Amino acid sequence: MTPAYLRCISSGCGKVFPLASSRFACENCGSLLDVAYEFAPVEPAALRKLWRERLGSEDPRDQSGVWRFRELLPFLAPTAVPVTLGEGGTPLVEAPRTGRWAGGVRIWAKHLGANPTGSFKDLGMTACISAAVANGARVVACASTGNTSSSMAAYAARAGLAAVMFVPFQAIAAAKLAQAVEFGARVIEVRGSFDDAFRLLRAVAARSALHLVNSTNPFRLEGQKTAVAEILEQRGWRAPDFLALPGGNLGNVSAMGKGLRELVALGVMDRAPRLAVVQAEGAAPFYKHWKTGEPIQPVEHPETEASAIRIGRPANWPKARRELEWTGGMVESVTDGEIEEAKAALASDGIGCEPASAASVAGVRKLCRAGRIPAGADVCVILTGHQLKDPDYILRRRERFEAARVVIDADEEAARRALEALLPA
Ligand SMILES: *Cc1c(COP(=O)(O)O)cnc(C)c1O
């Protein structure tokens, strides 16, 4: 079996810990931890072929878009049964109108909202709940802007674990709360921000023997990193020029970067795309840090309608910076108005997503306008969550809604007039 351990990411420390340790910060210096492997050399063509052949298999692991790539996840013993809901295997579709709107680039949308609970969090949750079970956890917990808790609740139910979630009171989408409640999670609503909820959870977790499944749990990122393998496979292993995604707690960009690094190191792909991470203007501490080079400053009252990325203290920023540096990446910030326009552009291609996801597309347009993404570039955007996660966002835009609908009596003449009003000649 491939040797695997937890390793502190700080270059000055680098201390290693056994996989079974359930602490997710370095005991020596407090930095974040990576799951690290000593991969043996592989035959890239044979590995790509093996992954593809598994698409026709009945093994539940092969029907998961995470565990189908299990050679990249050797933290789980080969005999262990992962906790899976058939996550992954999501579509990659071109968005031509959106590409023209953004400034004449080719945009490919990888829709991670097409996962079992409707967000990319499922890719991470299958990995980290499987690791939690292997380590004997009984109660899992997270702080969440909504999607992490929906996903945790589903995978915890599947594994027979209790789940507790800390969420900002009245600040997450109703659909997300409904999902978690149906899966039986206990809900603690904090009068405060996501960052307050996360701080409280961390303060009480150790004493209450809670097993944390936020993205500071490095096993989350192991699952999420497989999205890049799936994208590359769907593209015949030709890397796009750019890979753009929204950034909140910055776990996903860290996962994508780690996945790319490992695939390049194994020789499975020859070059990595440049990563572009996009924050909402009212919640953009990492953007400011990247742009100014100043130490990162938390945003005390993060504000954006894109609630999934309303985060003022992104826990994974050192990992995100590492991944952006090695891919020659970039960071952008966009207004809520720009997010709304991007969401409408995607909708014109028949693609729905939640507001936070559209930030990636809004960022691509801004980077095109600044000349940092050249016209004609091949850009893959990660759509992080499903359109139906936040229908209130759509319905709050009454003008668009009202312009598209007419209520009539059950009467033929009324139907004719309604058609004429809605579809003028
Ligand atoms: C969690 C989430 C994000 C942010 O991802 P991070 O890993 O926290 O940066 C973006 N969009 C959606 C829909 C999410 O659920």
Short mmCIF file of C-alpha atoms in Angstrom, two decimals, residues 94-364:
data_model
loop_
_atom_site.label_atom_id
_atom_site.label_comp_id
_atom_site.label_asym_id
_atom_site.label_seq_id
_atom_site.Cartn_x
_atom_site.Cartn_y
_atom_site.Cartn_z
CA GLU A 94 -19.60 24.20 -23.38
CA ALA A 95 -21.35 27.55 -22.76
CA PRO A 96 -20.94 29.39 -26.08
CA ARG A 97 -23.14 32.43 -25.40
CA THR A 98 -21.48 32.87 -22.02
CA GLY A 99 -18.08 32.65 -23.71
CA ARG A 100 -18.97 35.44 -26.15
CA TRP A 101 -20.45 37.51 -23.31
CA ALA A 102 -17.27 37.10 -21.26
CA GLY A 103 -15.11 38.50 -24.06
CA GLY A 104 -14.62 35.91 -26.77
CA VAL A 105 -13.27 32.93 -24.88
CA ARG A 106 -14.33 29.29 -24.96
CA ILE A 107 -16.04 28.47 -21.68
CA TRP A 108 -16.60 24.93 -20.48
CA ALA A 109 -18.79 24.59 -17.41
CA LYS A 110 -18.06 21.71 -15.05
CA HIS A 111 -21.30 21.41 -13.12
CA LEU A 112 -20.49 20.11 -9.66
CA GLY A 113 -24.03 21.13 -8.66
CA ALA A 114 -25.08 17.85 -10.29
CA ASN A 115 -23.88 15.91 -7.24
CA PRO A 116 -26.21 13.98 -4.88
CA THR A 117 -26.95 16.91 -2.53
CA GLY A 118 -26.40 19.56 -5.20
CA SER A 119 -22.90 20.89 -4.54
CA PHE A 120 -19.22 19.97 -4.89
CA LYS A 121 -19.11 19.41 -1.13
CA ASP A 122 -20.25 15.82 -1.79
CA LEU A 123 -16.90 15.04 -3.46
CA GLY A 124 -15.12 16.02 -0.27
CA MET A 125 -17.66 14.54 2.10
CA THR A 126 -17.46 10.98 0.72
CA ALA A 127 -13.72 11.07 1.41
CA CYS A 128 -13.80 12.69 4.81
CA ILE A 129 -16.75 10.70 6.17
CA SER A 130 -15.04 7.50 4.98
CA ALA A 131 -11.89 8.59 6.84
CA ALA A 132 -13.95 9.53 9.91
CA VAL A 133 -15.56 6.07 9.99
CA ALA A 134 -12.14 4.43 9.62
CA ASN A 135 -10.95 6.49 12.59
CA GLY A 136 -13.91 5.49 14.76
CA ALA A 137 -15.76 8.83 14.80
CA ARG A 138 -19.32 8.81 16.21
CA VAL A 139 -20.41 12.45 15.86
CA VAL A 140 -19.40 14.71 13.00
CA ALA A 141 -19.77 18.48 12.98
CA CYS A 142 -19.24 21.47 10.74
CA ALA A 143 -19.81 25.18 10.49
CA SER A 144 -21.40 25.99 7.19
CA THR A 145 -22.80 28.57 4.79
CA GLY A 146 -25.29 25.80 3.92
CA ASN A 147 -23.86 23.33 1.44
CA THR A 148 -21.29 21.70 3.70
CA SER A 149 -24.04 20.97 6.22
CA SER A 150 -26.43 19.51 3.60
CA SER A 151 -23.67 17.25 2.39
CA MET A 152 -22.40 16.28 5.86
CA ALA A 153 -25.95 15.44 6.92
CA ALA A 154 -26.47 13.12 3.94
CA TYR A 155 -23.16 11.24 4.25
CA ALA A 156 -23.44 11.05 8.06
CA ALA A 157 -26.93 9.55 7.70
CA ARG A 158 -25.54 7.08 5.19
CA ALA A 159 -22.75 6.07 7.58
CA GLY A 160 -25.01 5.98 10.66
CA LEU A 161 -23.21 8.85 12.40
CA ALA A 162 -24.80 11.73 14.31
CA ALA A 163 -24.27 15.17 12.77
CA VAL A 164 -24.26 18.66 14.27
CA MET A 165 -24.12 21.84 12.25
CA PHE A 166 -23.36 25.42 13.27
CA VAL A 167 -24.84 27.94 10.82
CA PRO A 168 -25.37 31.70 10.81
CA PHE A 169 -28.98 32.41 11.88
CA GLN A 170 -31.22 33.34 8.94
CA ALA A 171 -28.23 33.70 6.63
CA ILE A 172 -28.23 30.44 4.70
CA ALA A 173 -30.56 29.45 1.85
CA ALA A 174 -33.76 27.76 3.07
CA ALA A 175 -33.35 24.80 0.70
CA LYS A 176 -29.98 23.95 2.25
CA LEU A 177 -31.37 23.99 5.78
CA ALA A 178 -34.31 21.84 4.64
CA GLN A 179 -31.96 19.21 3.20
CA ALA A 180 -29.93 18.94 6.40
CA VAL A 181 -33.05 18.69 8.56
CA GLU A 182 -34.45 15.91 6.41
CA PHE A 183 -31.20 13.96 6.79
CA GLY A 184 -31.50 14.28 10.57
CA ALA A 185 -28.75 16.75 11.43
CA ARG A 186 -28.93 18.75 14.70
CA VAL A 187 -28.91 22.46 13.91
CA ILE A 188 -27.31 25.19 16.01
CA GLU A 189 -28.10 28.62 14.56
CA VAL A 190 -25.67 31.29 15.67
CA ARG A 191 -26.68 34.95 15.81
CA GLY A 192 -23.60 36.07 13.90
CA SER A 193 -21.62 35.30 10.75
CA PHE A 194 -20.25 32.04 9.35
CA ASP A 195 -16.91 33.04 10.87
CA ASP A 196 -18.52 33.35 14.32
CA ALA A 197 -20.12 29.92 13.88
CA PHE A 198 -16.79 28.36 12.86
CA ARG A 199 -14.95 29.98 15.78
CA LEU A 200 -17.53 28.69 18.28
CA LEU A 201 -17.46 25.19 16.84
CA ARG A 202 -13.68 25.02 17.04
CA ALA A 203 -13.78 26.26 20.61
CA VAL A 204 -16.18 23.52 21.76
CA ALA A 205 -15.23 20.66 19.42
CA ALA A 206 -12.32 19.16 21.33
CA ARG A 207 -14.16 18.92 24.64
CA SER A 208 -17.29 17.49 23.03
CA ALA A 209 -15.42 14.84 20.98
CA LEU A 210 -16.82 16.23 17.75
CA HIS A 211 -15.12 15.13 14.55
CA LEU A 212 -14.83 18.25 12.36
CA VAL A 213 -15.59 17.97 8.66
CA ASN A 214 -14.97 21.56 7.55
CA SER A 215 -12.48 22.04 4.72
CA THR A 216 -9.64 22.41 7.23
CA ASN A 217 -10.11 18.63 7.49
CA PRO A 218 -7.58 17.65 4.79
CA PHE A 219 -9.53 14.52 3.78
CA ARG A 220 -12.23 16.82 2.37
CA LEU A 221 -9.74 18.20 -0.11
CA GLU A 222 -8.66 14.69 -1.13
CA GLY A 223 -12.14 13.96 -2.43
CA GLN A 224 -12.58 17.37 -4.03
CA LYS A 225 -9.28 17.10 -5.91
CA THR A 226 -10.67 14.24 -8.04
CA ALA A 227 -12.81 16.80 -9.91
CA VAL A 228 -9.72 17.81 -11.89
CA ALA A 229 -9.04 14.21 -12.92
CA GLU A 230 -12.63 13.91 -14.12
CA ILE A 231 -12.47 17.21 -16.05
CA LEU A 232 -9.20 16.25 -17.71
CA GLU A 233 -10.53 12.83 -18.63
CA GLN A 234 -13.64 14.44 -20.17
CA ARG A 235 -11.31 16.60 -22.26
CA GLY A 236 -9.16 13.72 -23.49
CA TRP A 237 -6.45 14.81 -21.01
CA ARG A 238 -5.90 18.17 -22.76
CA ALA A 239 -5.59 20.81 -20.04
CA PRO A 240 -7.57 24.04 -20.45
CA ASP A 241 -5.60 27.31 -20.29
CA PHE A 242 -7.47 28.48 -17.17
CA LEU A 243 -9.53 26.87 -14.45
CA ALA A 244 -11.75 29.42 -12.67
CA LEU A 245 -13.74 28.93 -9.48
CA PRO A 246 -15.31 30.93 -6.65
CA GLY A 247 -13.44 31.25 -3.36
CA GLY A 248 -14.98 31.34 0.12
CA ASN A 249 -13.05 29.34 2.70
CA LEU A 250 -10.63 28.53 -0.17
CA GLY A 251 -10.75 24.76 0.29
CA ASN A 252 -11.83 23.99 -3.24
CA VAL A 253 -9.09 25.95 -5.00
CA SER A 254 -6.60 24.27 -2.66
CA ALA A 255 -8.01 20.87 -3.59
CA MET A 256 -7.91 21.57 -7.33
CA GLY A 257 -4.31 22.71 -7.08
CA LYS A 258 -3.26 19.62 -5.13
CA GLY A 259 -5.02 17.38 -7.64
CA LEU A 260 -3.25 19.06 -10.54
CA ARG A 261 0.13 18.84 -8.81
CA GLU A 262 -0.27 15.12 -8.20
CA LEU A 263 -1.50 14.39 -11.73
CA VAL A 264 1.44 16.29 -13.23
CA ALA A 265 3.90 14.58 -10.85
CA LEU A 266 2.52 11.16 -11.81
CA GLY A 267 2.82 12.05 -15.51
CA VAL A 268 -0.92 11.53 -16.09
CA MET A 269 -1.16 15.07 -17.53
CA ASP A 270 1.63 17.15 -18.95
CA ARG A 271 0.80 20.68 -17.78
CA ALA A 272 -1.59 22.36 -15.38
CA PRO A 273 -4.04 25.14 -16.24
CA ARG A 274 -3.62 28.47 -14.45
CA LEU A 275 -6.01 28.68 -11.50
CA ALA A 276 -8.22 31.76 -11.17
CA VAL A 277 -10.12 32.20 -7.91
CA VAL A 278 -12.93 34.73 -7.68
CA GLN A 279 -14.28 36.32 -4.49
CA ALA A 280 -17.33 38.52 -3.94
CA GLU A 281 -16.31 42.13 -3.42
CA GLY A 282 -17.90 42.35 0.04
CA ALA A 283 -16.09 39.18 1.20
CA ALA A 284 -12.70 39.41 -0.53
CA PRO A 285 -9.89 39.26 2.07
CA PHE A 286 -7.82 36.90 -0.07
CA TYR A 287 -8.17 39.11 -3.15
CA LYS A 288 -6.85 42.08 -1.17
CA HIS A 289 -4.00 40.02 0.27
CA TRP A 290 -2.98 38.74 -3.18
CA LYS A 291 -3.21 42.16 -4.80
CA THR A 292 -1.37 44.17 -2.16
CA GLY A 293 1.05 41.59 -0.76
CA GLU A 294 0.04 42.76 2.73
CA PRO A 295 -0.72 40.18 5.46
CA ILE A 296 -4.26 38.86 5.09
CA GLN A 297 -6.83 40.98 6.96
CA PRO A 298 -10.11 39.37 7.97
CA VAL A 299 -13.34 41.05 6.85
CA GLU A 300 -15.41 41.45 10.01
CA HIS A 301 -18.80 41.85 8.32
CA PRO A 302 -18.65 40.00 5.00
CA GLU A 303 -21.48 40.98 2.68
CA THR A 304 -22.72 39.46 -0.56
CA GLU A 305 -25.95 37.97 -1.78
CA ALA A 306 -23.91 34.90 -2.78
CA SER A 307 -24.28 33.37 0.69
CA ALA A 308 -22.06 30.33 -0.03
CA ILE A 309 -19.00 32.59 -0.24
CA ARG A 310 -19.94 35.08 2.48
CA ILE A 311 -16.79 34.34 4.50
CA GLY A 312 -14.47 36.90 6.08
CA ARG A 313 -11.72 34.65 7.48
CA PRO A 314 -10.84 32.03 4.85
CA ALA A 315 -9.17 29.22 6.78
CA ASN A 316 -7.37 27.63 3.82
CA TRP A 317 -5.69 30.76 2.46
CA PRO A 318 -2.09 29.50 2.89
CA LYS A 319 -2.91 26.42 0.82
CA ALA A 320 -4.73 28.51 -1.78
CA ARG A 321 -1.73 30.80 -2.11
CA ARG A 322 0.60 27.85 -2.57
CA GLU A 323 -1.55 26.44 -5.39
CA LEU A 324 -1.96 29.81 -7.13
CA GLU A 325 1.77 30.43 -7.00
CA TRP A 326 2.78 27.22 -8.69
CA THR A 327 0.17 27.47 -11.47
CA GLY A 328 0.84 31.18 -12.13
CA GLY A 329 -2.69 31.80 -10.95
CA MET A 330 -4.73 34.92 -10.34
CA VAL A 331 -7.35 36.27 -7.96
CA GLU A 332 -10.26 38.53 -8.91
CA SER A 333 -13.18 40.09 -7.09
CA VAL A 334 -16.63 40.84 -8.49
CA THR A 335 -19.69 42.79 -7.36
CA ASP A 336 -23.07 41.22 -6.71
CA GLY A 337 -24.30 43.02 -9.84
CA GLU A 338 -21.61 41.32 -11.91
CA ILE A 339 -22.54 37.96 -10.38
CA GLU A 340 -26.15 38.57 -11.39
CA GLU A 341 -25.16 39.35 -14.99
CA ALA A 342 -22.99 36.23 -15.16
CA LYS A 343 -25.83 34.10 -13.84
CA ALA A 344 -28.08 35.49 -16.58
CA ALA A 345 -25.42 34.75 -19.22
CA LEU A 346 -25.21 31.12 -18.08
CA ALA A 347 -29.01 30.92 -18.07
CA SER A 348 -28.98 32.00 -21.74
CA ASP A 349 -27.01 28.79 -22.39
CA GLY A 350 -29.57 26.79 -20.42
CA ILE A 351 -27.23 26.39 -17.47
CA GLY A 352 -28.47 27.17 -13.96
CA CYS A 353 -26.35 27.44 -10.84
CA GLU A 354 -26.41 29.13 -7.48
CA PRO A 355 -25.18 32.73 -7.20
CA ALA A 356 -21.75 31.89 -5.71
CA SER A 357 -21.01 29.62 -8.67
CA ALA A 358 -21.65 32.40 -11.18
CA ALA A 359 -18.91 34.46 -9.52
CA SER A 360 -16.39 32.33 -11.44
CA VAL A 361 -17.87 33.41 -14.78
CA ALA A 362 -18.13 37.05 -13.68
CA GLY A 363 -14.44 36.86 -12.76
CA VAL A 364 -13.51 35.42 -16.15
#
